[in-house]
mmCIF file of C-alpha atoms in Angstrom:
data_model
loop_
_atom_site.group_PDB
_atom_site.id
_atom_site.type_symbol
_atom_site.label_atom_id
_atom_site.label_comp_id
_atom_site.label_asym_id
_atom_site.label_seq_id
_atom_site.Cartn_x
_atom_site.Cartn_y
_atom_site.Cartn_z
ATOM 1 C CA MET J 244 0.000 0.000 0.000
ATOM 2 C CA GLY J 245 1.741 3.171 -1.145
ATOM 3 C CA THR J 246 1.731 6.378 0.855
ATOM 4 C CA SER J 247 3.101 9.054 -1.441
ATOM 5 C CA ALA J 248 1.450 12.476 -1.318
ATOM 6 C CA SER J 249 0.545 12.507 -4.996
ATOM 7 C CA GLN J 250 -1.676 9.427 -4.614
ATOM 8 C CA HIS J 251 -4.307 10.869 -2.286
ATOM 9 C CA THR J 252 -6.420 13.973 -2.622
ATOM 10 C CA CYS J 253 -9.516 13.320 -0.474
ATOM 11 C CA GLY J 254 -10.246 11.590 2.781
ATOM 12 C CA TYR J 255 -12.410 11.337 5.874
ATOM 13 C CA ARG J 256 -11.457 13.661 8.732
ATOM 14 C CA VAL J 257 -11.211 12.047 12.158
ATOM 15 C CA LEU J 258 -13.350 14.383 14.263
ATOM 16 C CA ASP J 259 -13.233 12.469 17.541
ATOM 17 C CA VAL J 260 -11.470 9.411 18.893
ATOM 18 C CA GLN J 261 -13.429 7.840 21.726
ATOM 19 C CA PRO J 262 -11.740 6.311 24.795
ATOM 20 C CA ASN J 263 -10.870 2.616 24.469
ATOM 21 C CA SER J 264 -11.997 2.580 20.815
ATOM 22 C CA PRO J 265 -10.338 0.712 17.942
ATOM 23 C CA GLY J 266 -9.373 4.148 16.563
ATOM 24 C CA LEU J 267 -7.550 5.032 19.783
ATOM 25 C CA HIS J 268 -5.693 1.710 19.744
ATOM 26 C CA ALA J 269 -4.728 2.343 16.100
ATOM 27 C CA GLY J 270 -3.267 5.735 17.039
ATOM 28 C CA LEU J 271 -5.735 7.972 15.194
ATOM 29 C CA VAL J 272 -5.567 11.653 16.151
ATOM 30 C CA SER J 273 -8.703 13.792 16.390
ATOM 31 C CA PHE J 274 -8.970 16.795 14.089
ATOM 32 C CA PHE J 275 -5.523 16.468 12.473
ATOM 33 C CA ASP J 276 -5.894 13.006 10.881
ATOM 34 C CA PHE J 277 -7.617 12.226 7.592
ATOM 35 C CA ILE J 278 -8.230 8.609 6.514
ATOM 36 C CA MET J 279 -7.126 8.658 2.888
ATOM 37 C CA LYS J 280 -7.167 4.998 1.935
ATOM 38 C CA ALA J 281 -8.462 1.709 3.315
ATOM 39 C CA GLU J 282 -7.758 -1.631 1.755
ATOM 40 C CA GLU J 283 -7.173 -0.690 -1.887
ATOM 41 C CA GLU J 284 -9.925 1.931 -1.900
ATOM 42 C CA THR J 285 -9.144 5.635 -2.046
ATOM 43 C CA PHE J 286 -11.804 8.135 -1.060
ATOM 44 C CA GLU J 287 -12.302 10.557 -3.934
ATOM 45 C CA THR J 288 -15.989 11.392 -3.394
ATOM 46 C CA GLU J 289 -18.356 11.898 -0.477
ATOM 47 C CA GLY J 290 -20.411 8.955 0.631
ATOM 48 C CA ASP J 291 -20.322 5.891 2.822
ATOM 49 C CA ALA J 292 -17.337 4.127 1.236
ATOM 50 C CA LEU J 293 -15.369 4.090 4.507
ATOM 51 C CA VAL J 294 -18.325 2.631 6.427
ATOM 52 C CA LYS J 295 -18.614 -0.155 3.847
ATOM 53 C CA VAL J 296 -14.908 -1.007 4.079
ATOM 54 C CA LEU J 297 -15.050 -1.021 7.893
ATOM 55 C CA SER J 298 -18.096 -3.311 7.797
ATOM 56 C CA ARG J 299 -16.335 -5.770 5.478
ATOM 57 C CA HIS J 300 -13.405 -5.952 7.911
ATOM 58 C CA LYS J 301 -15.345 -6.300 11.145
ATOM 59 C CA ASN J 302 -13.139 -8.070 13.723
ATOM 60 C CA ARG J 303 -10.272 -8.323 11.198
ATOM 61 C CA LYS J 304 -7.184 -6.186 10.687
ATOM 62 C CA LEU J 305 -7.522 -3.348 8.197
ATOM 63 C CA ALA J 306 -4.646 -1.181 6.982
ATOM 64 C CA LEU J 307 -5.416 2.529 6.627
ATOM 65 C CA VAL J 308 -3.351 5.292 5.053
ATOM 66 C CA VAL J 309 -3.725 8.381 7.228
ATOM 67 C CA TYR J 310 -2.589 11.942 6.511
ATOM 68 C CA ASN J 311 -1.832 14.215 9.449
ATOM 69 C CA THR J 312 -2.253 17.929 8.700
ATOM 70 C CA LYS J 313 -0.145 19.041 11.659
ATOM 71 C CA SER J 314 2.959 17.069 10.688
ATOM 72 C CA GLN J 315 2.058 17.011 6.972
ATOM 73 C CA THR J 316 2.969 13.332 6.813
ATOM 74 C CA TYR J 317 1.343 10.096 5.704
ATOM 75 C CA ARG J 318 1.462 6.958 7.779
ATOM 76 C CA GLU J 319 -0.049 3.506 7.677
ATOM 77 C CA VAL J 320 -1.985 2.275 10.707
ATOM 78 C CA THR J 321 -3.820 -0.961 11.395
ATOM 79 C CA ILE J 322 -7.292 -0.938 12.888
ATOM 80 C CA ILE J 323 -9.643 -3.758 13.851
ATOM 81 C CA PRO J 324 -13.232 -2.527 13.357
ATOM 82 C CA SER J 325 -15.613 -3.883 15.998
ATOM 83 C CA ASP J 326 -19.018 -3.034 17.406
ATOM 84 C CA THR J 327 -18.336 -4.733 20.751
ATOM 85 C CA TRP J 328 -15.772 -2.273 22.178
ATOM 86 C CA GLY J 329 -18.367 -0.497 24.339
ATOM 87 C CA GLY J 330 -18.946 2.727 22.416
ATOM 88 C CA ALA J 331 -20.797 3.997 19.379
ATOM 89 C CA GLY J 332 -19.927 2.674 15.924
ATOM 90 C CA GLN J 333 -17.494 0.073 14.632
ATOM 91 C CA CYS J 334 -14.386 2.137 14.872
ATOM 92 C CA CYS J 335 -13.779 5.316 16.700
ATOM 93 C CA VAL J 336 -16.021 8.237 15.863
#
Protein backbone atom coordinates (compact mmCIF):
# COMPACT_ATOMS: atom_id res chain seq x y z
CA MET A 1 0.00 0.00 0.00
CA GLY A 2 1.74 3.17 -1.15
CA THR A 3 1.73 6.38 0.85
CA SER A 4 3.10 9.05 -1.44
CA ALA A 5 1.45 12.48 -1.32
CA SER A 6 0.54 12.51 -5.00
CA GLN A 7 -1.68 9.43 -4.61
CA HIS A 8 -4.31 10.87 -2.29
CA THR A 9 -6.42 13.97 -2.62
CA CYS A 10 -9.52 13.32 -0.47
CA GLY A 11 -10.25 11.59 2.78
CA TYR A 12 -12.41 11.34 5.87
CA ARG A 13 -11.46 13.66 8.73
CA VAL A 14 -11.21 12.05 12.16
CA LEU A 15 -13.35 14.38 14.26
CA ASP A 16 -13.23 12.47 17.54
CA VAL A 17 -11.47 9.41 18.89
CA GLN A 18 -13.43 7.84 21.73
CA PRO A 19 -11.74 6.31 24.79
CA ASN A 20 -10.87 2.62 24.47
CA SER A 21 -12.00 2.58 20.81
CA PRO A 22 -10.34 0.71 17.94
CA GLY A 23 -9.37 4.15 16.56
CA LEU A 24 -7.55 5.03 19.78
CA HIS A 25 -5.69 1.71 19.74
CA ALA A 26 -4.73 2.34 16.10
CA GLY A 27 -3.27 5.74 17.04
CA LEU A 28 -5.73 7.97 15.19
CA VAL A 29 -5.57 11.65 16.15
CA SER A 30 -8.70 13.79 16.39
CA PHE A 31 -8.97 16.80 14.09
CA PHE A 32 -5.52 16.47 12.47
CA ASP A 33 -5.89 13.01 10.88
CA PHE A 34 -7.62 12.23 7.59
CA ILE A 35 -8.23 8.61 6.51
CA MET A 36 -7.13 8.66 2.89
CA LYS A 37 -7.17 5.00 1.93
CA ALA A 38 -8.46 1.71 3.31
CA GLU A 39 -7.76 -1.63 1.76
CA GLU A 40 -7.17 -0.69 -1.89
CA GLU A 41 -9.92 1.93 -1.90
CA THR A 42 -9.14 5.64 -2.05
CA PHE A 43 -11.80 8.14 -1.06
CA GLU A 44 -12.30 10.56 -3.93
CA THR A 45 -15.99 11.39 -3.39
CA GLU A 46 -18.36 11.90 -0.48
CA GLY A 47 -20.41 8.95 0.63
CA ASP A 48 -20.32 5.89 2.82
CA ALA A 49 -17.34 4.13 1.24
CA LEU A 50 -15.37 4.09 4.51
CA VAL A 51 -18.33 2.63 6.43
CA LYS A 52 -18.61 -0.16 3.85
CA VAL A 53 -14.91 -1.01 4.08
CA LEU A 54 -15.05 -1.02 7.89
CA SER A 55 -18.10 -3.31 7.80
CA ARG A 56 -16.34 -5.77 5.48
CA HIS A 57 -13.40 -5.95 7.91
CA LYS A 58 -15.34 -6.30 11.15
CA ASN A 59 -13.14 -8.07 13.72
CA ARG A 60 -10.27 -8.32 11.20
CA LYS A 61 -7.18 -6.19 10.69
CA LEU A 62 -7.52 -3.35 8.20
CA ALA A 63 -4.65 -1.18 6.98
CA LEU A 64 -5.42 2.53 6.63
CA VAL A 65 -3.35 5.29 5.05
CA VAL A 66 -3.73 8.38 7.23
CA TYR A 67 -2.59 11.94 6.51
CA ASN A 68 -1.83 14.21 9.45
CA THR A 69 -2.25 17.93 8.70
CA LYS A 70 -0.15 19.04 11.66
CA SER A 71 2.96 17.07 10.69
CA GLN A 72 2.06 17.01 6.97
CA THR A 73 2.97 13.33 6.81
CA TYR A 74 1.34 10.10 5.70
CA ARG A 75 1.46 6.96 7.78
CA GLU A 76 -0.05 3.51 7.68
CA VAL A 77 -1.99 2.28 10.71
CA THR A 78 -3.82 -0.96 11.40
CA ILE A 79 -7.29 -0.94 12.89
CA ILE A 80 -9.64 -3.76 13.85
CA PRO A 81 -13.23 -2.53 13.36
CA SER A 82 -15.61 -3.88 16.00
CA ASP A 83 -19.02 -3.03 17.41
CA THR A 84 -18.34 -4.73 20.75
CA TRP A 85 -15.77 -2.27 22.18
CA GLY A 86 -18.37 -0.50 24.34
CA GLY A 87 -18.95 2.73 22.42
CA ALA A 88 -20.80 4.00 19.38
CA GLY A 89 -19.93 2.67 15.92
CA GLN A 90 -17.49 0.07 14.63
CA CYS A 91 -14.39 2.14 14.87
CA CYS A 92 -13.78 5.32 16.70
CA VAL A 93 -16.02 8.24 15.86
